Coordinates of C-alpha atoms in Angstrom, one line a residue:
S1 CA 0.0 0.0 0.0
S2 CA 1.2 3.5 -0.8
S3 CA 0.2 4.7 2.6
K4 CA 2.7 2.5 4.4
V5 CA 5.9 3.8 5.9
M6 CA 8.5 1.1 6.1
A7 CA 10.7 0.7 9.1
E8 CA 13.6 -1.8 9.4
K9 CA 13.4 -3.5 12.8
V10 CA 16.5 -5.2 14.2
P11 CA 16.6 -7.8 17.0
S12 CA 17.5 -6.4 20.4
T13 CA 20.4 -8.9 20.6
T14 CA 22.0 -7.3 17.6
S15 CA 22.3 -3.7 18.8
T16 CA 20.7 -1.4 21.3
R17 CA 20.8 1.6 19.0
A18 CA 17.8 2.9 17.2
P19 CA 16.8 1.1 13.9
Q20 CA 18.4 2.5 10.8
R21 CA 16.5 5.4 9.2
R22 CA 14.4 4.3 6.3
L23 CA 14.2 6.2 3.0
M24 CA 10.6 5.5 2.0
F25 CA 8.3 8.5 1.9
R26 CA 5.1 6.8 1.0
R27 CA 3.0 8.8 3.5
G28 CA 4.5 12.0 2.2
M29 CA 4.0 11.0 -1.4
S30 CA 0.3 10.2 -0.9
A31 CA -0.3 13.4 1.0
G32 CA 2.0 15.7 -1.0
V33 CA 4.0 16.5 2.1
P34 CA 7.7 15.5 2.5
V35 CA 8.5 13.3 5.5
Q36 CA 12.1 14.5 5.9
N37 CA 13.4 18.0 5.6
T38 CA 17.2 18.0 6.0
R39 CA 19.4 20.8 4.8
P40 CA 21.8 20.4 1.8
F41 CA 25.5 20.7 2.2
S42 CA 26.1 24.4 1.7
A43 CA 27.5 27.6 3.1
R44 CA 24.9 27.4 5.8
T45 CA 26.5 24.1 6.9
F46 CA 29.8 25.8 7.5
R47 CA 28.2 28.3 9.9
S48 CA 26.6 25.6 12.0
P49 CA 28.3 25.2 15.4
S50 CA 28.0 21.4 15.1
R51 CA 30.0 21.3 11.9
R52 CA 33.0 23.4 12.8
I53 CA 36.0 22.9 10.5
S54 CA 39.6 23.0 11.9
S55 CA 42.1 25.5 10.6
A56 CA 44.2 22.6 9.2
T57 CA 41.2 21.3 7.2
R58 CA 40.4 24.8 5.9
A59 CA 44.0 25.2 4.8
S60 CA 44.4 21.8 3.2
S61 CA 41.0 21.4 1.4
P62 CA 41.6 24.1 -1.3
N63 CA 45.0 22.7 -2.0
K64 CA 43.6 19.2 -2.5
Q65 CA 40.4 20.1 -4.4
G66 CA 41.8 23.1 -6.4
T67 CA 38.6 25.2 -5.9
V68 CA 36.0 26.0 -3.2
S69 CA 32.3 26.5 -4.1
I70 CA 30.1 28.4 -1.7
E71 CA 26.3 28.8 -2.3
C72 CA 23.3 30.1 -0.3
G73 CA 21.8 27.6 2.0
L74 CA 18.3 26.4 0.9
D75 CA 15.5 24.8 2.9
K76 CA 15.6 21.4 1.2
V77 CA 12.5 19.4 0.9
H78 CA 13.9 16.4 -1.1
D79 CA 16.8 15.2 -3.2
L80 CA 16.3 14.0 -6.8
A81 CA 18.4 13.5 -10.0
M82 CA 17.7 13.4 -13.7
E83 CA 19.6 10.7 -15.5
F84 CA 20.9 11.1 -19.0
Y85 CA 23.0 9.3 -21.6
S86 CA 25.4 10.9 -24.0
D87 CA 26.5 9.0 -27.1
G88 CA 29.5 11.1 -27.8
E89 CA 28.2 12.1 -31.2
G90 CA 26.2 15.1 -30.2
H91 CA 23.1 13.4 -28.8
V92 CA 22.0 13.4 -25.2
T93 CA 18.9 11.4 -24.2
Y94 CA 16.8 11.5 -21.0
E95 CA 16.8 8.1 -19.2
G96 CA 14.6 8.8 -16.2
L97 CA 14.1 10.2 -12.7
S98 CA 15.9 9.2 -9.6
V99 CA 14.6 10.0 -6.1
F100 CA 17.2 9.5 -3.4
S101 CA 18.1 10.2 0.2
T102 CA 21.3 11.4 2.0
E103 CA 22.6 11.3 5.5
K104 CA 23.0 14.5 7.6
K105 CA 26.5 15.0 6.4
G106 CA 25.5 14.6 2.7
S107 CA 26.5 11.0 2.0
Y108 CA 24.3 8.9 -0.2
S109 CA 22.1 6.4 1.7
G110 CA 19.6 5.0 -0.9
N111 CA 17.0 5.3 -3.6
V112 CA 13.3 4.9 -3.9
L113 CA 12.3 2.1 -6.3
G114 CA 9.1 2.3 -8.3
S115 CA 7.6 3.4 -11.6
Q116 CA 8.5 6.8 -13.1
E117 CA 5.0 8.0 -12.5
Y118 CA 5.2 7.1 -8.8
L119 CA 8.5 8.9 -8.4
A120 CA 7.5 12.0 -10.3
T121 CA 4.1 12.6 -8.8
P122 CA 5.2 14.4 -5.6
I123 CA 7.9 16.4 -7.5
K124 CA 5.3 17.6 -10.1
R125 CA 2.9 18.4 -7.2
W126 CA 5.6 20.6 -5.5
I127 CA 6.9 22.5 -8.5
G128 CA 4.3 21.9 -11.3
E129 CA 4.5 19.6 -14.3
D130 CA 5.4 22.5 -16.7
V131 CA 8.5 23.4 -14.6
Y132 CA 9.4 19.7 -14.3
L133 CA 9.3 19.1 -18.1
R134 CA 11.0 22.4 -19.1
T135 CA 13.8 21.7 -16.6
Q136 CA 14.3 18.2 -18.2
E137 CA 14.5 19.7 -21.7
A138 CA 16.8 22.6 -20.6
V139 CA 19.2 20.3 -18.8
A140 CA 19.4 17.9 -21.7
E141 CA 20.2 20.8 -24.0
A142 CA 22.9 22.1 -21.7
L143 CA 24.5 18.7 -21.4
K144 CA 24.4 18.3 -25.1
G145 CA 26.3 21.5 -25.6
I146 CA 28.9 20.7 -22.9
Y147 CA 29.3 16.9 -23.2
G148 CA 27.5 15.8 -26.3
N149 CA 30.6 15.5 -28.6
I150 CA 33.3 14.7 -26.0
Y151 CA 31.8 12.2 -23.6
R152 CA 30.1 8.8 -24.1
G153 CA 28.3 7.4 -21.1
Y154 CA 25.8 8.2 -18.4
L155 CA 25.3 11.5 -16.6
G156 CA 23.4 12.1 -13.4
V157 CA 22.4 15.7 -12.6
D158 CA 21.6 16.1 -8.9
M159 CA 18.8 18.5 -8.0
I160 CA 16.8 19.5 -4.9
V161 CA 13.2 20.7 -4.3
Y162 CA 13.3 23.4 -1.7
K163 CA 11.0 25.8 0.1
T164 CA 11.2 29.5 -0.6
K165 CA 10.8 32.3 1.9
D166 CA 7.2 32.8 0.9
G167 CA 6.4 29.1 1.5
S168 CA 6.2 28.0 -2.1
Y169 CA 8.3 25.3 -3.7
A170 CA 11.1 25.6 -6.2
L171 CA 13.6 23.4 -8.0
H172 CA 17.4 23.9 -8.0
P173 CA 18.2 22.4 -11.4
C174 CA 21.9 21.5 -10.9
I175 CA 23.6 20.8 -7.6
E176 CA 26.2 18.8 -9.4
I177 CA 26.8 16.6 -12.4
N178 CA 28.1 13.1 -12.1
M179 CA 29.8 11.7 -15.2
R180 CA 29.3 8.0 -14.4
Y181 CA 26.8 5.2 -14.0
T182 CA 25.3 6.6 -10.8
M183 CA 23.5 4.8 -8.0
G184 CA 20.4 6.6 -9.4
M185 CA 20.9 4.7 -12.7
V186 CA 21.3 1.5 -10.8
A187 CA 18.0 2.2 -9.0
L188 CA 16.3 3.2 -12.3
R189 CA 17.4 -0.1 -14.0
L190 CA 16.4 -2.2 -11.0
S191 CA 12.9 -0.6 -11.1
Q192 CA 12.6 -1.1 -14.8
R193 CA 13.9 -4.6 -15.1
Y194 CA 13.3 -6.4 -11.8
L195 CA 10.3 -4.9 -10.0
A196 CA 6.8 -6.2 -10.6
P197 CA 4.3 -3.7 -12.0
H198 CA 3.1 -1.3 -9.2
A199 CA 5.7 -2.6 -6.8
I200 CA 7.5 0.1 -4.7
G201 CA 10.5 -0.2 -2.3
D202 CA 14.0 0.8 -1.4
F203 CA 17.5 0.3 -2.7
H204 CA 19.9 0.8 0.1
I205 CA 23.6 1.0 0.8
T206 CA 24.3 0.6 4.6
Y207 CA 27.3 0.3 6.9
D208 CA 27.6 -1.3 10.3
S209 CA 30.8 -0.8 12.2
K210 CA 30.4 -3.6 14.6
V211 CA 31.6 -7.0 13.4
G212 CA 28.7 -9.4 12.9
E213 CA 26.0 -6.7 13.1
A214 CA 25.4 -6.5 9.3
Y215 CA 25.1 -10.3 9.2
E216 CA 22.5 -10.3 11.9
R217 CA 20.5 -7.6 10.2
H218 CA 20.7 -9.6 7.0
R219 CA 19.5 -12.8 8.6
F220 CA 16.6 -11.0 10.4
M221 CA 15.4 -9.2 7.2
K222 CA 15.7 -12.4 5.2
G223 CA 13.3 -14.0 7.6
A224 CA 11.0 -11.0 8.2
Y225 CA 10.6 -10.1 4.6
P226 CA 10.6 -13.3 2.5
L227 CA 11.2 -12.7 -1.2
T228 CA 8.3 -13.2 -3.5
I229 CA 8.9 -13.5 -7.3
E230 CA 6.0 -13.1 -9.7
N231 CA 6.6 -13.7 -13.5
G232 CA 10.3 -13.2 -13.0
K233 CA 9.9 -9.9 -11.1
I234 CA 10.1 -9.0 -7.5
R235 CA 6.6 -8.5 -6.0
E236 CA 7.8 -8.1 -2.4
G237 CA 10.5 -9.0 0.1
Y238 CA 14.1 -8.5 0.9
L239 CA 17.0 -9.3 -1.5
S240 CA 20.6 -8.8 -0.7
L241 CA 22.7 -7.7 -3.8
C242 CA 26.0 -8.8 -2.3
P243 CA 27.3 -11.8 -0.2
V244 CA 26.9 -11.2 3.5
T245 CA 29.1 -13.0 6.0
K246 CA 29.9 -12.4 9.7
E247 CA 32.8 -10.1 8.6
T248 CA 30.6 -8.0 6.3
K249 CA 30.2 -4.3 7.2
Y250 CA 28.7 -2.9 4.0
R251 CA 25.5 -4.1 2.5
A252 CA 23.6 -3.3 -0.7
Y253 CA 20.0 -4.6 -0.8
I254 CA 16.5 -4.2 -2.1
L255 CA 13.4 -4.1 0.2
V256 CA 10.0 -4.2 -1.3
V257 CA 6.9 -4.2 1.0

């Protein structure tokens, strides 16, 4: 059901900490209101007392990176990306929409899985279908002019929906451009090729620092969410995308409920 909010539960014998935060925003999608509202990594982040940067870090970062980009902080509603493909011969095509989540420090945590209609509905509700489609076309044209004849491969353009001072919603059309087969493309292909029609879920990358914890989570989820395949597609359940042993700390998995 699209009104469900999924929560991963972990046996108390595994860890006493709170269950890992889930990405799914089904309740927000059905109501048109975002569940989470974390700020993007921006100039505002540097001013936060909880994110103080040492003088050594400030001195070394420009030397390592070459440049520093500072932008106005925005009241982020949700992360998304538009995925494209450049053939290196002047053509750039739109592949699809990716809706993802990040941790407080900005690191990637996972993607929503589902049809393009399901993913795009809340975005269009926030910013309007016309803005959504015009942004898609404008970004494709911009990528064509920059990368169309010099790069062959996938490109992911990260964006955010944010709330303006007057309470309306707007779209930042380019936070960054990733010239690679992104996690968003992985989630897009998983949804297109392996999910049953109308199925929705999560694609997640997680890390557990304690030895054996990831293994116990894997065992628990495998039992709690048995995998159901229908006509060669995932209808519901948990599927690990990598081997999980007692030494495993990183996991990649799909959870469809």
